[in-house]
PDB file of C-alpha atoms in Angstrom:
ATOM      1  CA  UNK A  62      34.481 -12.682  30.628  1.00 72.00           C
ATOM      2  CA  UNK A  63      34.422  -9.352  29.312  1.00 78.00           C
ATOM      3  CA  UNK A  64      36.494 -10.149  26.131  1.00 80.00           C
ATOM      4  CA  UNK A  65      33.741 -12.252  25.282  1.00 78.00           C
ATOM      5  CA  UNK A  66      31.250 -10.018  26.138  1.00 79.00           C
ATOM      6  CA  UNK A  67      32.691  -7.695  23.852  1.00 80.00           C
ATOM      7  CA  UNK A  68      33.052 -10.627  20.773  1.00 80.00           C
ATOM      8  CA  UNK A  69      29.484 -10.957  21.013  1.00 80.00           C
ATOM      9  CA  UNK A  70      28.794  -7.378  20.678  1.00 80.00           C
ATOM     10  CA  UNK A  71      31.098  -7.180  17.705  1.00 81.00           C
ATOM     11  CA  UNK A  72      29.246  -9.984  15.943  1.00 82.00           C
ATOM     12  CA  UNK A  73      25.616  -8.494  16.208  1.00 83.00           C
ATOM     13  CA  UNK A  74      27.327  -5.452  14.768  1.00 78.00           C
ATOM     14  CA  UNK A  75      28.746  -7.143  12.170  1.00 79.00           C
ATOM     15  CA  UNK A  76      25.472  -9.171  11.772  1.00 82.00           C
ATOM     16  CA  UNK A  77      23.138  -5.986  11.538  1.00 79.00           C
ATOM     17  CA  UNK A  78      25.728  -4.573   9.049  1.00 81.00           C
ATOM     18  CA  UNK A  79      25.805  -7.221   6.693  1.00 80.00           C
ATOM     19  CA  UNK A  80      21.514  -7.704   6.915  1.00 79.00           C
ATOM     20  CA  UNK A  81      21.747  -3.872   6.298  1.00 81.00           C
ATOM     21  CA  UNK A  82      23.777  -3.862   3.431  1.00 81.00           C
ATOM     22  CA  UNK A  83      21.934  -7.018   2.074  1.00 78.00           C
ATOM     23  CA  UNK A  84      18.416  -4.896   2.186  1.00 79.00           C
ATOM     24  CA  UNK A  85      20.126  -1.979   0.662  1.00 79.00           C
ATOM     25  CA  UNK A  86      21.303  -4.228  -2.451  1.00 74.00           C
ATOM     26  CA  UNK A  87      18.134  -5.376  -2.651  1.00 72.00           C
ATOM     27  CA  UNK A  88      16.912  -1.730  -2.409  1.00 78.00           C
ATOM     28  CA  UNK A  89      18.764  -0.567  -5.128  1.00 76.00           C
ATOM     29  CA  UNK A  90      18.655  -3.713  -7.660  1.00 72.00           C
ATOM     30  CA  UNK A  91      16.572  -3.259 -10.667  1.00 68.00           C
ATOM     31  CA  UNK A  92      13.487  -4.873 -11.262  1.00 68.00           C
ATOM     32  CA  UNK A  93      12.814  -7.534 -13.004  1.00 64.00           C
ATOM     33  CA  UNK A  94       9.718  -6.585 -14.875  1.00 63.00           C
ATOM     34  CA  UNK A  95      10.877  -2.902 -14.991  1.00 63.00           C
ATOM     35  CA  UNK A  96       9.665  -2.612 -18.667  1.00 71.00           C
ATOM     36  CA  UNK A  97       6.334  -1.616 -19.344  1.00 70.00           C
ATOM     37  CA  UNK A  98       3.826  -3.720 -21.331  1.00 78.00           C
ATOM     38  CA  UNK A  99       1.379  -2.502 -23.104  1.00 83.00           C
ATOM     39  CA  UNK A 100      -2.340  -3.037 -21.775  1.00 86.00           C
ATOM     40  CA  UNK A 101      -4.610  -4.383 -24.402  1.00 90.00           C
ATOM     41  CA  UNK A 102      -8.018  -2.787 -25.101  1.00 92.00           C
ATOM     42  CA  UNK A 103     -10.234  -5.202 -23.468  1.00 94.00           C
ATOM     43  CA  UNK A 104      -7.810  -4.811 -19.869  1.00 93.00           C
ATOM     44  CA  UNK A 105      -8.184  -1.172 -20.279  1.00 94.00           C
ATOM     45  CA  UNK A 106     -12.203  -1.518 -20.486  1.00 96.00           C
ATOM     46  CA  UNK A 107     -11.952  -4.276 -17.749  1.00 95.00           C
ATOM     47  CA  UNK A 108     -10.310  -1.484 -15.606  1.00 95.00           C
ATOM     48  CA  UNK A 109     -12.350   1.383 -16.483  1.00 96.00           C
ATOM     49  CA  UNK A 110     -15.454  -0.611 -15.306  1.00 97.00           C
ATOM     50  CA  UNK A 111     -14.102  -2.137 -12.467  1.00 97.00           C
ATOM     51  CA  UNK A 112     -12.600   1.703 -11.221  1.00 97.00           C
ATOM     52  CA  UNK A 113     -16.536   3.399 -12.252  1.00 98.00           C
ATOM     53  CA  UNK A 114     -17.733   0.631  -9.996  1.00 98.00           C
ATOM     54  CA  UNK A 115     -15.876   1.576  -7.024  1.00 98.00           C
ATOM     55  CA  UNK A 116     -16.188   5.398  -7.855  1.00 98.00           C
ATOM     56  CA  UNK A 117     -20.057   4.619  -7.338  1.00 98.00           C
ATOM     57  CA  UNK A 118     -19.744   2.338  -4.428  1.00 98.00           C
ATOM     58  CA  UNK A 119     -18.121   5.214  -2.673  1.00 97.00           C
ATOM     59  CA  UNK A 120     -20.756   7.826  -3.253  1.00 97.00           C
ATOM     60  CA  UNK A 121     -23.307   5.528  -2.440  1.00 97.00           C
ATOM     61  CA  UNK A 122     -21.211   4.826   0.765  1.00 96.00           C
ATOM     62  CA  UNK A 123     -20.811   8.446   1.636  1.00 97.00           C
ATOM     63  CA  UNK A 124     -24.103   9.944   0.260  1.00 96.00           C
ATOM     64  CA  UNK A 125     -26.346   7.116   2.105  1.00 96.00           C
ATOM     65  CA  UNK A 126     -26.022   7.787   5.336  1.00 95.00           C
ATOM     66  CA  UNK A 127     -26.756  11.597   4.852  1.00 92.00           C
ATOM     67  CA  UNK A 128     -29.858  10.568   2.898  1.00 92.00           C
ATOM     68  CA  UNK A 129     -30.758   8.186   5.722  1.00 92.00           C
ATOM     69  CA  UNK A 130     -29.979  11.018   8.604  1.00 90.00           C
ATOM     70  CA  UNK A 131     -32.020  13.536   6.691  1.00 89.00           C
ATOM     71  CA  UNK A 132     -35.217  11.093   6.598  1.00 88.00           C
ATOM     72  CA  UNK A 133     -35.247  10.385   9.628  1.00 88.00           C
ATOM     73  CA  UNK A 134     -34.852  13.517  11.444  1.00 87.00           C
ATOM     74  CA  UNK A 135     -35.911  15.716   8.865  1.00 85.00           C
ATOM     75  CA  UNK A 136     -34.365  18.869   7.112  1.00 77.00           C
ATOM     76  CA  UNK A 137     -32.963  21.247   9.894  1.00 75.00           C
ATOM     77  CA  UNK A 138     -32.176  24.151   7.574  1.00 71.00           C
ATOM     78  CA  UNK A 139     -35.379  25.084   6.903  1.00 63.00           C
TER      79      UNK A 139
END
């Protein structure tokens, strides 16, 4: 009983080592698309907008409720 106990325990072990040194190959294999492509101008413009877009949404988002909590309670500081 306990021999095969202990043939069981030896398998997981070997099972966790070889799904550890699978991820670790995978780790440390090279990309495929490691080379970087240039981004033509009208991606680039594409981005820009897209990233001045969310830049704004998040002022809105953070300025907005501080407008909102200043009209409706009024200015404190003064």
């Amino acid at each position: 009983m306990e021999i095969v106990k202990r043939q069981a325990q030896r398998q997981i072990l070997l099972d966790k080592s070889k799904y550890l040194a699978a991820i670790k190959h995978l780790i440390n294999q090279p990309k495929a698309n490691s080379q970087e492509q240039p981004i033509d101008l009208e991606t680039m413009d594409k981005i820009r907008r897209a990233r001045l877009i969310v830049r704004v949404l998040m002022i809105i988002g953070i300025a907005l409720p501080i407008l909102l909590f200043f009209l409706v309670y009024g200015w404190p500081f003064s």
